[in-house]
Amino acid sequence: MVRSHETRDAILFLLPLGILYMAFLHGPIIGAIYVSFTSYDIITPPDFVGLGNYIRFFSSERTLGIYATTFQISAILIVLHASIGLVLALSVMSLNRKYQGFYRIVLYAPVVITTASMAIAWHYMFNRDFGVFNWALRSMGFQPIAWLTSSRYVFTSISIFSVWKFIGNSFIYYYIGLKSIPDEYYEVAYIEGAGPLDRFRHVTFPLLTPTIFFVLMILCIQTIQIFDEPFFLTRGGPGDASRTVNLHIYEVAFRSYDMGYSAAIAVTLLLVLLTFTLIQTNLSKRWVNYDR
Amino acid sequence: MKRYRIILSLILGVLLPFSMFGGGQAEDSTADGVVELRLAVPTDSLPPGDLDILLDEFHDRYPDIRVVDVIQITNDDWPDYFTQIRTLIAGGNPPDVVRLAIEGVQYMVGNNLALPLNEYFDMYPELRESLEDTHPQLQGAFEIDGNIYGTTWDWNNVVTHINLEMLEAVGLPFPEEDWDQDTFLEYAQALTREVDGQQVYGTVIPDYYFAVNAWLYNFDASFLTEDLTESALDTQEAYDAFRFMYDLVHTYEVAPEPDPGIGFIDRFIAEQVAMVFGGRWPVNNWLDNDMDFDIQYVPSFRTNQVIFGSGAWPVLSMSQNPEEAFLLSSFLGSEFSQREVLSVQSIPTRISLMDEVLPQSAPSNSRLYRESADISRAVQAPQAYPELGEIFARHFSAMMSGEVSVEDALSAMHRDFNEALGN
């Protein structure tokens, strides 16, 4: 039974962190919600406009179209990151232990390199006329592709860069999840005559579901908020073909200096993410297995 | 206890956001009779060490004034720089003097952020001498409704930079000053070829607001009306300009498709293109790479009207030491400053200095920089310039990628420009 003075001590120890948490997380969120009801350019005092920014949001075909683009990119990236990360983790786990460390480093290294510097390099590689990818295609007799300047291919180029840069994240989560599955289960399955596919289906996958759920949730949150890849590779173009919600928020805030509308879009994004997270959490009860 | 925790959390959560609505009051900036000033500059505006030369000289001339803080602002472009200036102002600790280009002066003046300096020029009539030697066309960008907001320090235009080795390789003479659209296309076609298995293009098309504005002027068109209040993209001349840019890439295939991440400087250095469009700012890059180049006017598609963008050092209206800030502003725009530190990447605005320095500078045709000042026209940069730049980039990229027709892109740009301008 927890005594009241223990509770008091716990609160006191947590209070500094709690204050920082409130200041740097909840505070700005509440501030953004407030600003979303104003017209504000950070120079002149905010002017209360009620629901004006939200009405503008829901009546803006362009903004709603940008949301649709974001969901499309997000869906593609979730599937790619979740599946490729798992395949890589299973592959590395199947290696001799002394090689696993090397591949962990190789796969995770791109994650820690700055996105901006890598995007510049990839930008040159994707260039239609002088990039190495199209040089390779031309060498093989194919036509060059407008990787970054055609709406047909921007999703592809963003996906390729995103997977190369960030696959290490989902890989490492899966790797840790696989490591936590006791070997005894595999030994029993082996003794019972289960083959690799059966072992994956009846041992690995059920026990990995908590990790899979975590990866999917994190990917959903991160990909819907995607900014770096379209900003550094395509600047959201051509037109709005690769413009994501976060990039649009940035441009409305720091090109149009319309902080109120920018905050309103950010609040809608928050609500979308909360909704998705709640749906995922509720659905997880049906398929995530926490029993060991 | 639980209730108190909840209440404390709520109070903190509600009160904390309001701390961000701080005012723009500067701190007290006088110590021991010495007035302290803060200066904001873009990180790439001066070569390393040159600002120290200026400030050392300034401190010698004015021992009771000290620049104690130089805020170096890293930025992608002018709108990014202005955003950070705004943030400094909103954060309650604004600089006294800022480096400002024409692209930001309308906004600063329109929002009463820049201080008119007329009364200080009256107090220090000897500093008016700088204004008298400054080219009037270029100075005009910082004189609005009779108020002077700074002595212009530098300027840039858009001319054609030509790789002379490539020209010689295809047997073409250096183009004449009054070369027209047909001649330009002939040159671009002749210069487009394969060299050692590598595709080389005759030209690039301008793909940023300033250079496209320059082309529009030479097509006798413009982004906006003269008073900068409405879009002027609904003319035949504007359509002809954008159509020609599109055709250079997709019909004549003499220019590479514009790529937002790879600028013309990189392409020119790599000898992927023979002709590019910029002012004096890329010249250092060509010299550093030992390139054989020269400059010529942008082709006279319909006329020849050279664009300009000038810069100065305005004083912010919330400066607590406006007189001292004016002295710093004037010094930074002075002949000493232009002569000592204005490098090859910019053009001095003083007529006497242009006449003296430019004929001795690379390239051979540098006199163009001086002569073009007399026929120059300011880049169209109203208060909404950052937003217009973003609108232009969006529709231009869609047009050049073939996603939309030239007509539709121009029509959408015209509509969105007017919306951004409040029409």
XYZ file of C-alpha atoms in Angstrom:
715
model
C 0.000 0.000 0.000
C 1.407 3.407 -1.035
C 1.704 5.851 1.866
C 0.702 9.478 1.417
C 4.211 10.768 2.109
C 5.560 8.440 -0.579
C 3.023 9.871 -2.978
C 4.008 13.371 -1.989
C 7.714 12.585 -2.473
C 7.024 11.044 -5.855
C 5.119 14.120 -6.976
C 7.898 16.414 -5.797
C 10.499 14.447 -7.716
C 8.364 14.387 -10.818
C 7.333 18.036 -10.591
C 10.408 19.563 -12.327
C 10.054 17.210 -15.260
C 6.333 17.732 -15.222
C 6.768 21.482 -15.422
C 9.185 21.124 -18.335
C 6.787 18.717 -20.012
C 3.906 21.146 -19.586
C 6.021 24.079 -20.721
C 7.428 22.531 -23.876
C 4.618 20.194 -24.890
C 1.238 21.075 -23.461
C 1.920 24.786 -23.323
C 2.615 25.192 -27.054
C -0.350 22.944 -27.898
C -2.694 25.101 -25.866
C -1.044 28.175 -27.338
C -1.567 26.865 -30.860
C -5.216 26.148 -30.122
C -5.601 29.722 -28.896
C -3.804 31.183 -31.928
C -5.989 29.103 -34.261
C -8.922 31.306 -33.282
C -7.051 34.486 -34.189
C -5.528 36.323 -37.093
C -1.882 36.753 -36.105
C 1.325 37.632 -37.940
C 3.591 37.655 -34.805
C 4.269 41.384 -35.224
C 0.847 42.879 -34.506
C -1.260 41.590 -31.583
C -3.550 38.646 -32.377
C -7.036 39.515 -33.537
C -9.831 37.120 -32.484
C -11.655 35.705 -35.518
C -13.627 32.872 -33.918
C -14.040 29.874 -36.193
C -12.923 31.809 -39.262
C -9.717 29.831 -39.725
C -11.528 26.503 -39.416
C -14.221 27.550 -41.855
C -11.464 28.564 -44.228
C -9.782 25.183 -43.719
C -12.860 23.135 -44.503
C -13.715 25.248 -47.533
C -10.204 25.148 -48.977
C -9.986 22.553 -51.736
C -6.256 23.008 -51.818
C -5.731 22.233 -48.130
C -8.040 19.220 -48.250
C -6.169 18.026 -51.340
C -2.894 18.346 -49.466
C -4.380 16.194 -46.698
C -5.292 13.545 -49.270
C -1.734 13.610 -50.630
C -0.373 13.215 -47.123
C -2.557 10.181 -46.429
C -1.464 8.581 -49.688
C 2.219 9.060 -48.930
C 1.649 7.890 -45.377
C -0.100 4.689 -46.458
C 2.704 3.829 -48.869
C 5.424 4.525 -46.329
C 3.698 2.579 -43.537
C 3.432 -0.514 -45.714
C 7.035 -0.206 -46.909
C 8.625 0.543 -43.557
C 6.583 -2.026 -41.648
C 7.162 -4.862 -44.106
C 10.752 -4.203 -45.139
C 11.779 -3.546 -41.541
C 10.357 -6.922 -40.503
C 12.013 -8.774 -43.377
C 15.350 -7.177 -42.530
C 15.001 -7.982 -38.825
C 14.140 -11.619 -39.559
C 17.054 -11.841 -41.971
C 19.552 -10.381 -39.515
C 18.223 -12.602 -36.725
C 18.874 -15.648 -38.885
C 22.565 -14.766 -39.162
C 25.336 -15.944 -36.907
C 25.464 -13.730 -33.830
C 28.912 -12.392 -34.649
C 27.599 -10.844 -37.887
C 24.416 -9.394 -36.449
C 26.192 -6.409 -34.879
C 27.707 -5.363 -38.200
C 24.332 -5.411 -39.965
C 22.668 -3.566 -37.111
C 25.174 -0.754 -37.600
C 24.836 -0.752 -41.379
C 21.061 -0.607 -41.269
C 20.815 1.976 -38.495
C 23.618 4.290 -39.657
C 21.510 6.259 -42.157
C 19.048 7.103 -39.381
C 21.643 9.053 -37.439
C 23.012 11.006 -40.397
C 21.390 14.399 -40.865
C 18.456 14.245 -43.242
C 19.329 17.555 -44.904
C 22.810 16.515 -45.987
C 21.608 13.158 -47.244
C 18.700 14.732 -49.091
C 21.091 17.033 -50.951
C 23.128 14.045 -52.080
C 20.027 12.097 -53.094
C 18.709 15.127 -54.913
C 21.703 15.038 -57.191
C 21.315 11.302 -57.676
C 17.664 11.754 -58.641
C 18.340 14.610 -61.070
C 16.678 13.885 -64.396
C 19.510 14.950 -66.649
C 22.676 14.378 -64.659
C 21.759 12.032 -61.828
C 23.309 8.600 -61.369
C 19.979 6.760 -61.350
C 19.063 7.996 -64.796
C 22.596 7.388 -65.988
C 22.101 3.764 -64.981
C 18.729 3.636 -66.709
C 20.139 5.143 -69.894
C 23.027 2.671 -69.787
C 20.510 -0.152 -69.780
C 18.602 1.357 -72.663
C 15.720 2.828 -70.676
C 14.323 6.335 -70.801
C 15.317 8.665 -67.966
C 12.726 9.281 -65.262
C 11.737 12.686 -63.872
C 12.096 11.402 -60.320
C 11.504 14.721 -58.581
C 9.663 16.799 -61.148
C 6.847 14.504 -62.227
C 3.772 13.757 -60.132
C 3.968 10.165 -61.423
C 7.275 9.553 -59.712
C 7.579 11.902 -56.723
C 5.966 9.362 -54.402
C 8.412 6.748 -55.635
C 11.454 8.926 -55.086
C 10.258 10.078 -51.660
C 9.577 6.458 -50.710
C 12.988 5.264 -51.868
C 14.763 7.977 -49.907
C 12.557 7.524 -46.859
C 13.076 3.770 -46.745
C 16.847 4.119 -47.185
C 17.066 6.820 -44.542
C 14.678 5.589 -41.865
C 14.229 1.809 -42.290
C 16.698 1.397 -39.447
C 14.035 2.566 -37.001
C 11.448 -0.117 -37.721
C 14.232 -2.664 -38.184
C 15.620 -2.022 -34.705
C 12.180 -2.184 -33.074
C 11.472 -5.519 -34.743
C 14.942 -6.775 -33.933
C 14.452 -6.020 -30.251
C 10.997 -7.592 -30.366
C 12.362 -10.750 -31.958
C 15.189 -10.885 -29.449
C 12.675 -10.846 -26.625
C 10.922 -14.017 -27.816
C 12.234 -16.853 -25.641
C 14.159 -19.493 -27.551
C 12.231 -22.199 -25.728
C 9.185 -21.583 -27.888
C 11.208 -22.168 -31.030
C 12.818 -25.261 -29.539
C 9.414 -26.732 -28.735
C 8.108 -25.866 -32.177
C 11.153 -27.447 -33.770
C 10.729 -30.577 -31.733
C 7.066 -30.697 -32.720
C 8.156 -30.675 -36.371
C 7.142 -27.132 -37.310
C 8.886 -25.735 -40.381
C 10.111 -22.146 -40.774
C 6.781 -20.829 -42.027
C 4.855 -22.581 -39.275
C 7.257 -21.297 -36.654
C 6.787 -17.773 -37.986
C 3.006 -18.134 -38.106
C 2.467 -19.775 -34.759
C 5.362 -18.515 -32.666
C 7.029 -15.408 -34.090
C 4.071 -13.458 -35.355
C 1.755 -13.853 -32.315
C 4.548 -12.971 -29.904
C 5.674 -10.095 -32.107
C 2.236 -8.476 -32.300
C 2.942 -5.965 -29.505
C 6.005 -4.798 -31.417
C 4.126 -4.718 -34.705
C 1.383 -2.661 -33.098
C 3.950 -0.247 -31.689
C 5.737 0.067 -35.046
C 2.489 0.661 -36.926
C 1.378 3.304 -34.460
C 4.707 5.114 -34.547
C 4.828 4.924 -38.344
C 1.300 6.292 -38.601
C 2.173 9.262 -36.402
C 5.515 9.930 -38.104
C 4.428 9.509 -41.713
C 1.332 11.680 -41.403
C 3.636 14.383 -40.039
C 6.217 13.854 -42.760
C 8.166 17.029 -43.591
C 11.861 16.392 -44.240
C 11.578 14.288 -47.370
C 9.227 16.541 -49.363
C 10.924 19.706 -48.104
C 14.453 18.716 -49.045
C 13.717 16.662 -52.169
C 10.798 18.251 -53.959
C 9.721 21.352 -52.006
C 6.255 19.887 -52.268
C 6.214 20.005 -56.064
C 5.558 19.736 -58.853
C 2.612 21.957 -58.005
C 1.181 20.367 -54.868
C 1.916 16.779 -55.918
C 4.119 16.028 -52.923
C 3.084 18.809 -50.560
C 2.285 17.388 -47.141
C 0.282 18.908 -44.320
C 3.335 19.760 -42.220
C 5.040 21.402 -45.193
C 1.868 23.381 -45.852
C 1.718 24.455 -42.202
C 5.313 25.662 -42.469
C 4.611 27.637 -45.667
C 1.413 29.230 -44.358
C 3.249 30.246 -41.179
C 6.591 31.380 -42.577
C 5.799 32.460 -46.133
C 2.316 33.901 -45.722
C 2.903 34.827 -42.050
C -0.637 33.647 -41.331
C -0.046 32.088 -37.919
C -3.733 31.770 -37.128
C -4.587 29.668 -40.174
C -1.371 27.711 -39.812
C -2.289 26.908 -36.201
C -5.778 25.843 -37.255
C -4.321 23.356 -39.741
C -1.951 22.115 -37.042
C -4.855 21.595 -34.635
C -6.763 19.582 -37.233
C -3.641 17.485 -37.757
C -3.460 16.883 -34.009
C -7.082 15.750 -33.972
C -6.502 13.446 -36.938
C -3.510 11.843 -35.241
C -5.381 11.451 -31.957
C -8.270 9.838 -33.810
C -6.023 7.403 -35.644
C -4.195 6.527 -32.458
C -7.437 5.860 -30.606
C -8.765 3.708 -33.436
C -5.536 1.744 -33.587
C -5.487 1.273 -29.824
C -9.078 0.003 -29.786
C -8.490 -2.323 -32.724
C -5.316 -3.661 -31.141
C -7.352 -5.535 -28.518
C -8.513 -7.868 -31.270
C -5.137 -8.892 -32.637
C -2.308 -7.919 -30.277
C -1.227 -10.736 -28.003
C 0.475 -9.744 -24.758
C 0.476 -13.255 -23.316
C 3.843 -14.905 -22.900
C -4.280 16.083 -3.203
C -5.261 14.761 -6.577
C -7.498 17.782 -7.069
C -4.632 20.158 -6.283
C -2.396 18.397 -8.772
C -4.990 18.744 -11.468
C -5.547 22.411 -10.659
C -1.785 23.135 -10.649
C -1.377 21.389 -13.989
C -4.222 23.332 -15.503
C -2.944 26.669 -14.249
C 0.536 26.009 -15.647
C -0.866 24.777 -18.915
C -3.035 27.845 -19.371
C -0.554 30.488 -18.281
C 2.546 29.287 -20.067
C 1.421 29.921 -23.696
C 0.770 33.585 -23.029
C 4.422 34.168 -22.362
C 4.967 33.960 -26.118
C 2.997 37.119 -26.842
C 5.828 39.273 -25.671
C 6.127 42.828 -26.933
C 8.909 44.300 -29.024
C 10.609 46.372 -26.400
C 14.397 46.331 -26.519
C 16.441 46.112 -23.386
C 18.282 49.083 -21.968
C 21.331 49.511 -24.196
C 23.598 52.080 -22.609
C 26.513 51.199 -20.417
C 28.960 53.737 -18.928
C 27.896 56.344 -21.467
C 28.625 54.011 -24.379
C 25.600 53.263 -26.508
C 25.307 49.583 -27.363
C 23.771 48.487 -30.626
C 22.699 45.178 -32.119
C 23.118 44.386 -35.807
C 21.485 41.576 -37.806
C 23.015 40.229 -41.018
C 22.561 37.147 -43.191
C 25.462 34.763 -42.644
C 26.482 34.867 -46.311
C 26.263 38.635 -46.785
C 29.926 39.359 -46.114
C 33.076 37.274 -46.358
C 34.512 36.225 -42.993
C 36.475 38.980 -41.309
C 35.079 41.777 -43.470
C 32.402 42.739 -40.989
C 35.123 43.010 -38.335
C 36.996 45.471 -40.571
C 33.891 47.610 -40.832
C 33.042 47.484 -37.157
C 36.625 48.263 -36.108
C 36.568 51.359 -38.300
C 33.116 52.327 -37.033
C 34.228 52.012 -33.413
C 37.278 54.182 -34.162
C 35.119 56.875 -35.709
C 32.424 56.703 -33.023
C 34.049 55.667 -29.723
C 30.814 56.262 -27.796
C 28.915 53.713 -29.847
C 29.592 50.015 -29.691
C 28.094 47.176 -31.747
C 27.949 44.553 -29.018
C 25.939 41.913 -30.786
C 26.083 40.803 -34.404
C 23.231 38.398 -35.073
C 24.265 36.154 -37.932
C 21.112 34.744 -39.489
C 21.429 31.539 -41.465
C 18.771 31.445 -44.158
C 17.646 29.667 -47.311
C 16.477 32.820 -49.020
C 15.283 36.347 -48.311
C 11.803 35.274 -47.067
C 13.491 32.903 -44.626
C 15.723 35.760 -43.446
C 12.731 38.093 -42.986
C 10.921 35.430 -40.966
C 13.808 35.306 -38.533
C 13.942 39.104 -38.313
C 10.221 39.078 -37.484
C 10.851 36.441 -34.842
C 13.552 38.592 -33.267
C 11.145 41.532 -33.185
C 8.276 39.449 -31.805
C 10.625 37.932 -29.228
C 11.147 41.342 -27.676
C 14.855 41.658 -28.408
C 15.067 43.232 -31.847
C 18.273 44.441 -33.455
C 18.791 48.149 -34.010
C 20.045 47.878 -37.581
C 19.343 45.111 -40.080
C 20.746 44.219 -43.431
C 17.730 44.424 -45.727
C 17.136 43.820 -49.403
C 14.481 45.443 -51.549
C 12.455 42.252 -51.180
C 11.724 43.161 -47.555
C 11.571 46.940 -47.505
C 7.921 47.230 -48.513
C 6.884 44.942 -45.674
C 9.049 46.707 -43.110
C 7.803 50.145 -44.150
C 4.185 49.050 -44.484
C 4.199 47.696 -40.926
C 6.080 50.675 -39.463
C 9.054 48.528 -38.608
C 11.603 50.682 -40.446
C 12.493 54.136 -39.146
C 12.387 57.112 -41.551
C 15.827 58.703 -41.376
C 15.100 62.131 -42.881
C 15.450 64.012 -39.594
C 18.807 62.340 -38.917
C 20.115 63.271 -42.346
C 19.118 66.848 -41.439
C 21.071 66.544 -38.180
C 24.111 65.181 -40.037
C 24.106 66.967 -43.400
C 27.598 65.649 -44.180
C 26.127 62.140 -44.419
C 23.815 63.263 -47.177
C 26.854 63.276 -49.413
C 26.559 59.494 -49.608
C 23.045 59.845 -50.951
C 24.155 62.255 -53.637
C 26.712 59.838 -55.048
C 24.337 56.843 -54.844
C 22.686 55.956 -58.117
C 19.173 57.461 -57.891
C 17.484 54.477 -59.512
C 18.945 52.122 -56.939
C 18.449 54.469 -53.993
C 14.802 54.887 -54.980
C 13.979 51.429 -53.632
C 14.659 52.690 -50.095
C 12.901 56.032 -50.454
C 9.171 55.586 -50.065
C 6.614 58.408 -49.899
C 9.387 60.933 -49.373
C 10.945 59.017 -46.463
C 14.499 57.725 -46.600
C 15.008 54.325 -44.998
C 18.693 53.827 -45.641
C 21.612 54.495 -47.945
C 21.682 51.675 -50.456
C 24.894 49.748 -50.119
C 24.822 47.169 -52.867
C 22.745 45.926 -55.717
C 22.471 43.153 -58.238
C 20.841 42.615 -61.587
C 20.322 39.733 -64.030
C 22.532 39.337 -67.066
C 23.528 36.374 -69.227
C 26.684 34.566 -68.144
C 28.301 32.769 -71.074
C 30.946 30.031 -71.074
C 33.441 31.346 -73.637
C 35.174 27.993 -74.135
C 31.894 26.396 -75.150
C 31.142 29.308 -77.443
C 34.480 28.881 -79.130
C 33.980 25.126 -79.401
C 30.890 25.623 -81.573
C 32.395 28.511 -83.516
C 30.035 31.228 -82.360
C 31.057 34.856 -81.810
C 30.205 36.620 -78.564
C 26.595 37.848 -78.907
C 25.829 41.514 -79.425
C 24.193 43.633 -76.746
C 20.916 43.826 -78.630
C 20.650 40.125 -79.405
C 17.035 39.101 -79.753
C 14.924 36.019 -79.089
C 15.708 34.352 -82.415
C 19.440 34.863 -82.029
C 19.314 33.602 -78.473
C 17.509 30.452 -79.612
C 20.076 29.897 -82.374
C 22.856 30.156 -79.815
C 21.082 27.810 -77.417
C 20.524 25.239 -80.142
C 24.110 25.405 -81.361
C 25.440 25.033 -77.830
C 23.241 22.023 -77.043
C 25.169 18.870 -77.878
C 26.829 15.797 -76.451
C 30.340 16.220 -75.143
C 32.247 13.065 -74.196
C 28.974 11.184 -73.800
C 27.561 13.861 -71.528
C 24.562 15.955 -72.521
C 25.361 19.674 -72.509
C 22.559 22.194 -72.767
C 22.797 25.597 -74.410
C 21.023 27.422 -71.611
C 18.986 27.149 -68.473
C 15.665 28.852 -68.032
C 15.265 31.173 -65.062
C 13.484 29.308 -62.281
C 13.459 31.792 -59.412
C 11.311 34.873 -58.949
C 14.038 37.489 -59.473
C 15.315 36.050 -62.757
C 11.852 35.295 -64.122
C 10.905 38.888 -63.278
C 13.938 39.931 -65.372
C 12.756 37.884 -68.342
C 9.235 39.252 -68.000
C 10.612 42.792 -68.176
C 12.437 41.925 -71.385
C 9.212 40.491 -72.765
C 7.643 43.860 -71.918
C 5.574 42.133 -69.251
C 5.682 41.942 -65.478
C 4.386 39.956 -62.535
C 2.449 42.904 -61.131
C 1.092 46.295 -62.077
C 3.336 49.334 -61.561
C 1.829 50.090 -58.150
C 2.360 46.444 -57.057
C -1.285 46.039 -56.091
C -2.534 43.645 -58.754
C -1.283 40.766 -60.849
C -0.341 41.645 -64.437
C 0.004 38.068 -65.670
C -3.123 38.194 -67.814
C -1.346 39.768 -70.796
C -0.220 38.234 -74.058
C 3.341 39.317 -73.300
C 3.367 37.424 -70.010
C 2.022 34.340 -71.759
C 4.696 34.645 -74.469
C 7.402 34.783 -71.811
C 6.245 31.680 -69.958
C 5.511 29.855 -73.196
C 9.047 30.502 -74.393
C 10.516 29.211 -71.123
C 8.417 26.068 -71.454
C 9.383 25.589 -75.103
C 13.091 25.963 -74.392
C 12.840 22.844 -72.208
C 10.159 20.744 -73.878
C 9.969 21.837 -77.519
C 13.458 22.965 -78.447
C 15.115 20.835 -75.717
C 17.953 23.311 -75.267
C 17.510 23.675 -71.497
C 17.281 21.101 -68.709
C 14.093 20.753 -66.755
C 14.292 23.038 -63.704
C 15.120 21.219 -60.500
C 14.424 23.070 -57.237
C 17.454 21.609 -55.490
C 20.080 22.159 -58.171
C 20.789 25.744 -59.056
C 22.262 27.272 -62.159
C 25.579 27.943 -60.406
C 26.261 24.232 -59.941
C 25.268 23.464 -63.523
C 27.464 26.225 -64.967
C 30.503 25.182 -62.943
C 29.984 21.567 -63.976
C 29.802 22.763 -67.610
C 26.410 21.167 -68.039
C 25.033 24.398 -69.511
C 26.642 27.142 -71.583
C 24.502 30.136 -70.636
C 22.919 31.032 -67.298
C 21.142 34.053 -65.835
C 22.224 35.853 -62.703
C 23.738 39.094 -61.490
C 27.189 39.688 -60.124
C 26.720 37.283 -57.231
C 27.874 34.103 -59.029
C 31.048 35.682 -60.452
C 33.191 34.615 -57.507
C 32.145 31.022 -58.163
C 33.318 31.245 -61.772
C 36.622 32.839 -60.745
C 37.220 30.225 -58.036
C 36.807 27.540 -60.690
C 39.038 29.303 -63.258
C 36.215 29.531 -65.745
C 36.532 31.445 -69.000
C 33.335 33.485 -69.081
C 31.834 36.820 -69.872
C 28.477 38.554 -69.495
C 25.941 40.030 -71.847
C 22.500 41.575 -71.392
C 19.519 39.243 -71.187
C 18.252 38.907 -74.773
C 15.912 41.653 -75.877
C 12.879 39.412 -76.330
C 10.778 42.539 -76.854
C 12.847 45.204 -75.120
C 15.877 45.567 -72.889
C 15.030 46.618 -69.346
C 17.446 45.323 -66.757
C 16.096 44.332 -63.385
C 17.705 45.406 -60.150
C 17.477 44.533 -56.480
C 19.312 46.767 -54.006
C 20.143 46.446 -50.318
C 20.693 48.799 -47.422
C 20.987 48.853 -43.630
C 17.722 50.307 -42.256
C 17.142 51.177 -38.630
C 14.277 49.399 -36.911
C 11.601 51.694 -35.550
C 11.768 50.127 -32.092
C 15.462 50.936 -31.655
C 16.057 52.682 -28.360
C 19.036 54.527 -29.800
C 17.835 55.710 -33.206
C 20.416 58.421 -33.669
C 23.332 56.087 -32.984
C 21.690 53.392 -35.064
C 21.402 55.907 -37.916
C 25.129 56.591 -37.689
C 25.809 52.851 -37.927
C 23.365 52.515 -40.808
C 24.972 55.372 -42.717
C 28.454 54.063 -42.070
C 27.561 50.603 -43.318
C 26.225 52.139 -46.519
C 29.194 54.520 -46.909
C 31.920 54.690 -49.513
C 34.396 53.206 -47.026
C 32.189 50.182 -46.549
C 31.523 49.695 -50.231
C 35.162 50.117 -51.175
C 36.600 47.967 -48.398
C 34.336 44.965 -48.212
C 31.874 44.896 -51.046
C 33.212 41.867 -52.800
C 32.864 40.624 -56.346
C 29.509 39.073 -55.530
C 27.747 42.426 -55.363
C 27.772 45.778 -57.153
C 28.410 49.034 -55.285
C 25.648 51.612 -55.532
C 27.900 54.667 -55.519
C 28.311 55.955 -59.067
C 31.913 57.030 -58.526
C 32.820 53.608 -57.161
C 31.076 51.748 -59.968
C 32.956 53.878 -62.498
C 36.225 53.189 -60.719
C 35.958 49.516 -59.724
C 33.903 47.766 -62.372
C 36.150 48.371 -65.403
C 39.006 46.764 -63.446
C 36.985 43.725 -62.368
C 36.291 40.449 -64.057
C 34.757 39.703 -66.432
C 35.727 41.772 -69.472
C 32.243 43.140 -69.975
C 31.815 44.327 -66.382
C 30.935 47.778 -67.687
C 27.484 46.240 -68.256
C 26.920 46.265 -64.523
C 27.465 50.014 -64.461
C 25.571 50.819 -67.646
C 22.595 48.668 -66.745
C 21.947 50.754 -63.633
C 20.773 53.588 -65.885
C 18.099 51.442 -67.543
C 17.251 49.342 -64.521
C 13.859 48.676 -63.010
C 13.226 47.412 -59.502
C 12.180 43.826 -58.875
C 8.497 43.688 -57.972
C 8.498 42.872 -54.287
C 5.421 44.111 -52.416
C 4.651 43.297 -48.781
C 3.362 39.873 -49.785
C 6.615 39.039 -51.589
C 7.335 35.812 -49.636
C 3.884 34.489 -50.407
C 4.118 35.534 -54.061
C 7.433 33.692 -54.317
C 5.839 30.512 -52.992
C 2.850 30.858 -55.344
C 5.159 31.415 -58.302
C 7.327 28.377 -57.409
C 4.294 26.115 -57.046
C 2.609 26.966 -60.338
C 5.876 27.260 -62.236
C 6.944 23.765 -61.183
C 3.572 22.345 -62.199
C 3.838 24.092 -65.575
C 7.415 23.047 -66.279
C 6.743 19.433 -65.374
C 3.887 19.381 -67.852
C 1.293 18.745 -65.138
C -0.705 21.769 -66.304
C -0.678 23.813 -69.490
C 1.074 27.157 -69.666
C -2.309 28.879 -69.918
C -3.724 27.133 -66.870
C -0.592 27.689 -64.806
C -0.516 31.371 -65.653
C -4.218 31.726 -64.979
C -3.847 30.049 -61.571
C -0.801 32.172 -60.753
C -2.722 35.313 -61.717
C -5.663 34.295 -59.522
C -3.526 33.367 -56.513
C -1.360 36.486 -56.829
C -4.481 38.644 -56.689
C -5.774 36.728 -53.688
C -2.460 37.194 -51.878
C -2.530 40.912 -52.691
C -5.987 41.191 -51.212
C -7.944 41.604 -54.459
